[in-house]
XYZ file of C-alpha atoms in Angstrom:
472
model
C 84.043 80.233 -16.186
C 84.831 80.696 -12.507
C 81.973 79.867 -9.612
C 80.363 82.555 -8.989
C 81.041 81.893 -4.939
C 84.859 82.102 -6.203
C 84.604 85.348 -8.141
C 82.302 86.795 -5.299
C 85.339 85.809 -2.202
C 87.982 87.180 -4.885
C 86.278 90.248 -5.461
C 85.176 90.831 -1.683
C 88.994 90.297 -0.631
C 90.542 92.479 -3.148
C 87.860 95.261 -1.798
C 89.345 94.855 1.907
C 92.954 95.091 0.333
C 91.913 98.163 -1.489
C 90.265 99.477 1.824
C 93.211 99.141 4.343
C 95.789 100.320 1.344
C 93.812 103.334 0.899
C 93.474 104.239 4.497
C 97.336 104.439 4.848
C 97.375 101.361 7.389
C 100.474 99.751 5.541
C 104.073 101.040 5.064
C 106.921 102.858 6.280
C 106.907 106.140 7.536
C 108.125 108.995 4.764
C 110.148 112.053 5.914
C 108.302 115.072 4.719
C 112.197 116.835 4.224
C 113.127 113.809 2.278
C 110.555 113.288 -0.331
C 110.168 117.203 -0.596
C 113.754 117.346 -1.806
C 112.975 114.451 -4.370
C 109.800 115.978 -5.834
C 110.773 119.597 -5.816
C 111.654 121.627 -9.151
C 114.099 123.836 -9.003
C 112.367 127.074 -7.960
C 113.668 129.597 -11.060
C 112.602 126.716 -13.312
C 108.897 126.458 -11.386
C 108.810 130.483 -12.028
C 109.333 130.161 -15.665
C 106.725 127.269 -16.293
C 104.553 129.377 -14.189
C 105.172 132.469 -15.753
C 104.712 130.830 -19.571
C 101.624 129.651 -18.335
C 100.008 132.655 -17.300
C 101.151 135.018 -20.496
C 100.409 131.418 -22.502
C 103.531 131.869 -24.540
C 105.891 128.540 -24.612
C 109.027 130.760 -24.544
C 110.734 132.063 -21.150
C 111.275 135.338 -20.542
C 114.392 136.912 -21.671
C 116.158 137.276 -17.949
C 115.325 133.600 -16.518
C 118.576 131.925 -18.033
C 120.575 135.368 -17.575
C 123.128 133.011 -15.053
C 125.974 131.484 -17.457
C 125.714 128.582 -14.159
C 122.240 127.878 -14.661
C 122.506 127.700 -18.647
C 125.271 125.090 -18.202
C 123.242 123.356 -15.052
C 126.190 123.753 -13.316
C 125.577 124.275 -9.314
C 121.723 123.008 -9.929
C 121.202 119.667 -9.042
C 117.984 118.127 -11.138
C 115.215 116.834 -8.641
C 115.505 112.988 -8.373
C 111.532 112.414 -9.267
C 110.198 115.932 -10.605
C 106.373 115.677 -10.594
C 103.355 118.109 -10.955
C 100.465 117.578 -9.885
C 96.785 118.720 -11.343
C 94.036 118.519 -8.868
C 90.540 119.152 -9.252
C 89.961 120.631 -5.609
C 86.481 120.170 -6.520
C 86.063 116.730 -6.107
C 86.555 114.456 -2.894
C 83.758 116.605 -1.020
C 84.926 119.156 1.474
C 88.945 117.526 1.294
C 89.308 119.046 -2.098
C 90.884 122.374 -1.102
C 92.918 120.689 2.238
C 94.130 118.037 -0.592
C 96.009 121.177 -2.548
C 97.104 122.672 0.366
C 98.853 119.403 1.833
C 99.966 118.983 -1.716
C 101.714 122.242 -1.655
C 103.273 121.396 1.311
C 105.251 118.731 -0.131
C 106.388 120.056 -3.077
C 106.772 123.320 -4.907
C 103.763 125.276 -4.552
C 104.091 126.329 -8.561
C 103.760 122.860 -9.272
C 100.249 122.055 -8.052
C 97.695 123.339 -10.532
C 94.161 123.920 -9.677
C 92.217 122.783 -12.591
C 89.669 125.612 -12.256
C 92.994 128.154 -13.095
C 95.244 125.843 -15.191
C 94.226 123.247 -17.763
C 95.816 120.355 -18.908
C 96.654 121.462 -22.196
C 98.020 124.613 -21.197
C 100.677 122.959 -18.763
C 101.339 120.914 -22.290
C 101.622 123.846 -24.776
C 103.277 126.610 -22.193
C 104.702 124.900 -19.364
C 106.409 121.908 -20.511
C 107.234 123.865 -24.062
C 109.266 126.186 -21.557
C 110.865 123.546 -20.142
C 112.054 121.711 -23.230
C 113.201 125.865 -24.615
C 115.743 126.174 -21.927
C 116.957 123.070 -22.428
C 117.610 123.609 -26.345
C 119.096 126.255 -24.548
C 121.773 124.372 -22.959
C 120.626 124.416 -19.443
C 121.148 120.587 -17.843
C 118.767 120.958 -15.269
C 115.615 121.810 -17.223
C 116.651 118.666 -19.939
C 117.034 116.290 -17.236
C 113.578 117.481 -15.586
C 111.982 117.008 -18.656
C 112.990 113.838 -19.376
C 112.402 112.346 -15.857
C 108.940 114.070 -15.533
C 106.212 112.577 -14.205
C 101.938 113.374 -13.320
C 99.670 112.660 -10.556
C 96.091 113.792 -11.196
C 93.740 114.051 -8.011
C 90.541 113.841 -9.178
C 87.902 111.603 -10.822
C 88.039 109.021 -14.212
C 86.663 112.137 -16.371
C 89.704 114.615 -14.530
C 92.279 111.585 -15.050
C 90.793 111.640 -18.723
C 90.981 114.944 -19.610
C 95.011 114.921 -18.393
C 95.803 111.816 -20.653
C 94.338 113.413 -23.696
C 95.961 116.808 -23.249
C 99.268 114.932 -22.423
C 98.918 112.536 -25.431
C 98.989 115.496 -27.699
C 102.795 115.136 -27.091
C 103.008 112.141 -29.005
C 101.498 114.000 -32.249
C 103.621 116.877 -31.883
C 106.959 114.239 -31.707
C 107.629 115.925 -28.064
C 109.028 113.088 -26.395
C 109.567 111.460 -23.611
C 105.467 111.603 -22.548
C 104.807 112.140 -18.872
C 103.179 108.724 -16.943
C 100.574 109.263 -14.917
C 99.450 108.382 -11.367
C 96.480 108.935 -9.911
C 95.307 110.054 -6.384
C 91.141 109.174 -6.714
C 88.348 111.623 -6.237
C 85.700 110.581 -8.073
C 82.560 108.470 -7.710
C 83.507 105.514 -9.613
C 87.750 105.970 -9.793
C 87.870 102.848 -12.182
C 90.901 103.965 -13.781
C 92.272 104.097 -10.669
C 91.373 100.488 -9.226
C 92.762 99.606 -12.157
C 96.130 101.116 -11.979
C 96.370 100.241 -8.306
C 95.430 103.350 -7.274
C 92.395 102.155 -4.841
C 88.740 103.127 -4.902
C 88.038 106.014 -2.212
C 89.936 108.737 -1.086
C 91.165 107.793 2.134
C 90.243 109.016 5.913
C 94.056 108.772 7.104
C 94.670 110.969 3.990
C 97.570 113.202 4.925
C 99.761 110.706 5.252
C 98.228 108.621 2.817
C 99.200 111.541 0.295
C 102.863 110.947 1.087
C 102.750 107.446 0.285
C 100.756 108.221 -2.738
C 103.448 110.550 -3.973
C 106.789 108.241 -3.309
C 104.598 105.310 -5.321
C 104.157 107.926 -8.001
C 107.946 108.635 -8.019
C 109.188 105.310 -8.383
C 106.607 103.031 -9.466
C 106.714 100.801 -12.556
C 105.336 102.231 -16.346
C 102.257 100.469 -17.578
C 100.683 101.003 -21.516
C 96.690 101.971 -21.691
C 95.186 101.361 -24.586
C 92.827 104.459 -25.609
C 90.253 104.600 -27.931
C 88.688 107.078 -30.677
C 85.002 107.658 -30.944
C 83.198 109.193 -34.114
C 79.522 109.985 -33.815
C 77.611 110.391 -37.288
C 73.971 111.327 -37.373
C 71.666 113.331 -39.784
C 72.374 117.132 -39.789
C 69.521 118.860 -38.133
C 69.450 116.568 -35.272
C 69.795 118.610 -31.911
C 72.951 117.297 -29.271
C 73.906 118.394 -26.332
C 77.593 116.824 -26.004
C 79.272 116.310 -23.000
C 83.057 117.803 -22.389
C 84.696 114.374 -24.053
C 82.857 114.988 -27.674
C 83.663 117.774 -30.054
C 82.350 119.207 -33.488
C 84.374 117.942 -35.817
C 84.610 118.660 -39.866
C 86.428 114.925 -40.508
C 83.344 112.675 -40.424
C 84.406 109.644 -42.986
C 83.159 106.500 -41.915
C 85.129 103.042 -42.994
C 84.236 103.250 -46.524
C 84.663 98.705 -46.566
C 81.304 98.697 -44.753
C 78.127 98.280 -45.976
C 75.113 100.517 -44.661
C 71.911 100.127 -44.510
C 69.350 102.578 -46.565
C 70.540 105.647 -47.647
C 72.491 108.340 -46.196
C 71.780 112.083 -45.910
C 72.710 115.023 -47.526
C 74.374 116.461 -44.933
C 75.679 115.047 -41.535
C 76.957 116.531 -37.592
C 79.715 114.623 -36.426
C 81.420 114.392 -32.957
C 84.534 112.997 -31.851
C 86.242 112.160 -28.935
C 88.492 109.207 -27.029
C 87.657 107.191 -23.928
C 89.976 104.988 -22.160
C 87.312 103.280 -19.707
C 83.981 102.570 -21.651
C 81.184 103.344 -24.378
C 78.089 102.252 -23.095
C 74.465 102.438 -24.586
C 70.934 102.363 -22.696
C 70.002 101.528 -19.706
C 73.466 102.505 -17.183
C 73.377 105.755 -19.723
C 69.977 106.582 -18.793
C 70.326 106.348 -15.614
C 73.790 108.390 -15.257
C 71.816 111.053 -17.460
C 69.457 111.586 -14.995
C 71.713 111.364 -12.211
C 74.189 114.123 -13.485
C 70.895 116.252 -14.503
C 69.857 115.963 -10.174
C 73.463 116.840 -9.169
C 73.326 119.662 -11.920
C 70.296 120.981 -10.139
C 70.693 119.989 -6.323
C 74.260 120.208 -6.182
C 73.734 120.460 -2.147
C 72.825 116.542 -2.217
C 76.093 115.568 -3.963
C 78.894 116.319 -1.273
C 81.150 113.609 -1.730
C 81.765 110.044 -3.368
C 79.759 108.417 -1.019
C 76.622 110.517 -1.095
C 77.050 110.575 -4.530
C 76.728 106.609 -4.687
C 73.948 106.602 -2.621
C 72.100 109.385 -4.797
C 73.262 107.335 -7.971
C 72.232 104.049 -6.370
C 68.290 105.496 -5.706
C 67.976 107.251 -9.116
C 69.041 103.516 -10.152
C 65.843 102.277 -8.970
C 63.432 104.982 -9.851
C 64.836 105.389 -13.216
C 66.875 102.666 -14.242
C 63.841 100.034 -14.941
C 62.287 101.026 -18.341
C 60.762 98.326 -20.662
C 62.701 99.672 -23.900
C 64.749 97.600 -25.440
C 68.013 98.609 -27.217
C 69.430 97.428 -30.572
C 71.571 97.837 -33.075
C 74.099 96.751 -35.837
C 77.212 95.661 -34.803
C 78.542 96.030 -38.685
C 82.474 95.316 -37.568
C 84.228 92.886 -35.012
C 87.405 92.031 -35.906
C 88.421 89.670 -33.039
C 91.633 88.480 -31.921
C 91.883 84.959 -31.668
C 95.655 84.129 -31.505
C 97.545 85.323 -34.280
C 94.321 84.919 -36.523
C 91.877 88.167 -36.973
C 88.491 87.102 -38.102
C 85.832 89.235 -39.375
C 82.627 89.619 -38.756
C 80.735 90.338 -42.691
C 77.573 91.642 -42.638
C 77.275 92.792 -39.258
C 75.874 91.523 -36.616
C 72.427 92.140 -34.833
C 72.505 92.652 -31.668
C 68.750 92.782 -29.631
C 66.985 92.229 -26.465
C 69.549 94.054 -24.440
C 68.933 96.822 -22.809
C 72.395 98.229 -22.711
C 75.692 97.581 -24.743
C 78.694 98.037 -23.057
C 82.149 98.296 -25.174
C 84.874 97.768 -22.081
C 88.543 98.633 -22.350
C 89.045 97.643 -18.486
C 88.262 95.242 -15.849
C 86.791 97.699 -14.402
C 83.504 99.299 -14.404
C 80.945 101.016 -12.234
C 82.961 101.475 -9.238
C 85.098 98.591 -8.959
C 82.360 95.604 -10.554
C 83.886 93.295 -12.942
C 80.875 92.721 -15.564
C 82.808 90.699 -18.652
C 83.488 88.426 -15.660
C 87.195 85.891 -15.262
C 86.846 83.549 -17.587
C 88.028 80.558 -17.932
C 90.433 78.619 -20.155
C 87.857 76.481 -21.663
C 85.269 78.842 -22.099
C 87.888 81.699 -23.816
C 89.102 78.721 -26.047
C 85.536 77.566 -26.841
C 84.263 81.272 -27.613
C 87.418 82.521 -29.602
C 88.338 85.172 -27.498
C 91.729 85.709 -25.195
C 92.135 86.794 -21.708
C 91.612 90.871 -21.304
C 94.157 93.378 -20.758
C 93.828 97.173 -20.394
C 96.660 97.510 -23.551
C 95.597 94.626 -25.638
C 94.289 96.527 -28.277
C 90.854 95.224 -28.080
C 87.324 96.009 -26.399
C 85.158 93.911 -24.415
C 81.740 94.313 -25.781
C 78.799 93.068 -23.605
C 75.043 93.056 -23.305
C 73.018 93.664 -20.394
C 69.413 92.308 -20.515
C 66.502 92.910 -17.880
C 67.013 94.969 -14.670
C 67.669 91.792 -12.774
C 69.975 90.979 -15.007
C 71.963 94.054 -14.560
C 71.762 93.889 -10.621
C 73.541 90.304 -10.282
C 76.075 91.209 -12.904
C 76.866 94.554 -10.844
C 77.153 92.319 -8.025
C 79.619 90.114 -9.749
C 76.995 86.780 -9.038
C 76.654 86.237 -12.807
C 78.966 87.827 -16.228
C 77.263 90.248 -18.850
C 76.111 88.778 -22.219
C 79.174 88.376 -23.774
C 79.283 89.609 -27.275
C 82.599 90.126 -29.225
C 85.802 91.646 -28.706
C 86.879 93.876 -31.141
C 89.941 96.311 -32.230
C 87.303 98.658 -34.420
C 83.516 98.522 -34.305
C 81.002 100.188 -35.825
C 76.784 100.441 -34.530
C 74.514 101.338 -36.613
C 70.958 103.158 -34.799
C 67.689 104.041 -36.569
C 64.533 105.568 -34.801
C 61.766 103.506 -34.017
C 59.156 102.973 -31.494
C 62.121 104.925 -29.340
C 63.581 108.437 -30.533
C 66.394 109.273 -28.324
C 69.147 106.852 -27.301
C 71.083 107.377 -23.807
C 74.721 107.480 -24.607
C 78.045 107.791 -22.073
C 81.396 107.959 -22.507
C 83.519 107.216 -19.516
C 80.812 108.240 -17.039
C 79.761 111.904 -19.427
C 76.440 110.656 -20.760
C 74.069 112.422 -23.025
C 70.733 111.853 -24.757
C 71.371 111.619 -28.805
C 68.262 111.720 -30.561
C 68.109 109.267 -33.734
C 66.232 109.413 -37.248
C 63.326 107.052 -38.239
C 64.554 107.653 -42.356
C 68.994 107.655 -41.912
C 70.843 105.958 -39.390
C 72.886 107.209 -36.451
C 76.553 105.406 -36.205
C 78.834 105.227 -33.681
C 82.348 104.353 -35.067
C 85.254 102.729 -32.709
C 88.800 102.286 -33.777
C 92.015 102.223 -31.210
C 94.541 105.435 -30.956
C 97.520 104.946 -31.959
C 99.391 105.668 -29.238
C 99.386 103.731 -25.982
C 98.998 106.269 -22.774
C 101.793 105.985 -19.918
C 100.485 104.813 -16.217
C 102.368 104.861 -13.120
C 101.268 101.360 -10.917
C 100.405 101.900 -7.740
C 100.996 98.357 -7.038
């Protein structure tokens, strides 16, 4: 494994690389005219998504294709880089609402949507339906902005989450091509960004980083993103207050090839949902839980990303410091090892943490990089291969005492390494504790567990691979 010095100077200069990139001190200067005329949809076709949007009916209206020209896309060129852009002009502090305004500046003004008035899915199931009618229709131009569409979400790793799930619906429905995304980063932690190239913080010099932003987003390179599917099973009667990224759902079987331990109820509640960042156990849960309950109630304290580190950062060390110890069953790790899969019978037991982390990036908790560079040697000598954000697997770590926690957040040491996996299962049951802090990609939530049935938490990879533009 690297020196910790080494990982400490990498670390430190990629954060000054990240700083000066995000406060626009690097690059030509873009022509507002210019890129304006690359992003901009043709304004009848910007009417009719709008339009299907707000009656939420996929078809356009009977008079927007009533020109023969525009049916046969003659006389309408097709924007070079059509993009639309959702923005959650909540987030970034007081920029939020300048952001969308700027945003409208340099593009259509139909084709920013305000989160709070549009969601994801309805852009999906109206607006891009509408598209893809006219051009079944025969009209060139909407076909060829179809095809060369492309996303920017301005907003946080739960707002940049909430776009890639409504957009991967396309891929179900056989709607091709699906949209990549880019992302402009609001949040508190922006992980997904960092690790798309995307920077950490929403920059001071921001109006003209959003140009630069935007002419990245055009042209920059496709990456894949692996995403991941997560079923929660626990006794029915147990009370849950889910967060936004878990649902009720009817379809509750569990990988029937496992064995359990003691019997299972009657009747069960299950949840699903899919993360594309983390699922995390314990201690960091705890202590998001409580933080997102004090922004809940004092939102005046939370006015920004930075505040809201610094308010995260103290409820760390009030809250964060509890002498319970998690555990669980980790009954399934099938680890890549080369072309060889090995599993893991039996399950293994996993205690004396007091969080489990399963990672799909490198990065986590604004930027740290817990599962740590690795070595040669030391991957070779533990089975596992180097980690990739589309490798189909999950970095699953432990994190022991609070100590333990602080110099792996500070890069000084790695997490307990545990497994990687391409499907896991853990298996809860109540105890001397009888809640369990959960979180997926930064949404936590207290689940309450059983002292007679277990609780599970079941892990397997989507299917489909998610589109990301690189801001690199």
């Amino acid at each position: 494994m690297d020196s910790p010095s080494s990982t400490t100077r990498i670390a430190a200069r990629s954060s000054m690389i990240d700083s000066i990139r995000g406060c626009g001190l690097s690059g030509m200067r873009i022509d507002k005219e210019d890129l304006r005329r690359k992003l901009s949809i043709p304004e009848y076709l910007r009417v009719a998504m709008s339009n299907a949007i707000r009656r939420k009916e996929g078809e356009p209206p009977a008079d927007t294709c009533q020109s023969d020209v525009i049916v046969d896309g003659n006389g309408v060129q097709p924007p070079e880089a059509p993009m639309v852009v959702f923005i959650n002009s909540r987030s970034g502090g007081r920029h939020g609402p300048e952001l969308k305004e700027r945003l409208q500046e340099l593009m259509g003004k139909e084709q920013v949507f305000d989160l709070s008035e549009v969601k994801p899915h309805e852009f999906v199931q109206y607006g891009l339906a509408c598209l893809e009618k006219l051009a079944e229709l025969g009209d060139f131009c909407a076909k060829d902005t179809r095809q060369k569409m492309r996303i920017v979400v301005a907003g946080g790793d739960g707002t940049v989450g909430w776009v890639l799930g409504s957009v991967g619906e396309l891929n179900k429905q056989g709607r091709e091509p699906v949209p990549p995304v880019a992302i402009i980063p609001l949040g508190t932690g922006n992980d997904l960004s960092r690790s798309f190239g995307w920077g950490g913080s929403f920059p001071f010099a921001w109006k003209s980083a959003v140009k630069r932003t935007l002419q990245r987003a055009s042209a920059g390179p496709i990456c894949r993103l692996d995403s991941w599917h997560a079923v929660i099973q626990m006794p029915s009667g147990e009370v849950v207050d889910p967060p936004h990224s878990l649902k009720p759902t009817e379809d509750c079987a569990l990988d029937q090839g496992l064995q359990i331990e003691g019997a299972l109820p009657e009747k069960v509640n299950c949840y699903e949902g899919v993360f594309y960042n983390y699922f995390s156990i314990g201690m960091d849960a705890q202590v998001a839980y409580g933080f997102h309950h004090l922004r809940n109630e004092k939102p005046y304290l939370a006015q920004g990303p930075i505040s809201n580190k610094l308010i995260y950062s103290g409820y760390s060390c009030t809250q964060g410091d509890s002498r319970t110890s998690y555990g669980c069953m980790l009954r399934r790790s099938i680890a890549q090892n080369g072309s060889r899969l090995q599993s893991l019978k039996g399950g293994v037991r996993i205690s004396g943490v007091r969080a489990i982390v399963a990672l799909n990036l490198h990065n986590y908790a604004s930027g740290r990089n817990p599962w740590g560079n690795l070595s040669p040697e030391y991957l070779e000598k533990k089975g596992f291969v180097e980690a990739h954000a589309d490798d189909g697997l999950l970095e699953i770590f432990g994190l022991k005492q609070g100590w333990h926690a602080s110099f792996v957040m500070v890069e000084l040491i790695s997490a307990k390494h545990i497994a990687q996996a391409a499907a896991i299962r853990l298996e809860f049951r109540g105890g001397e504790w009888k809640d369990a802090f959960m979180q997926m990609d930064g949404e936590p939530w207290k689940q309450p567990l059983n002292r007679d049935y277990s609780t599970f938490v079941e892990i397997k990879r989507v299917p489909f691979q998610s589109l990301m533009i690189s801001g690199e």
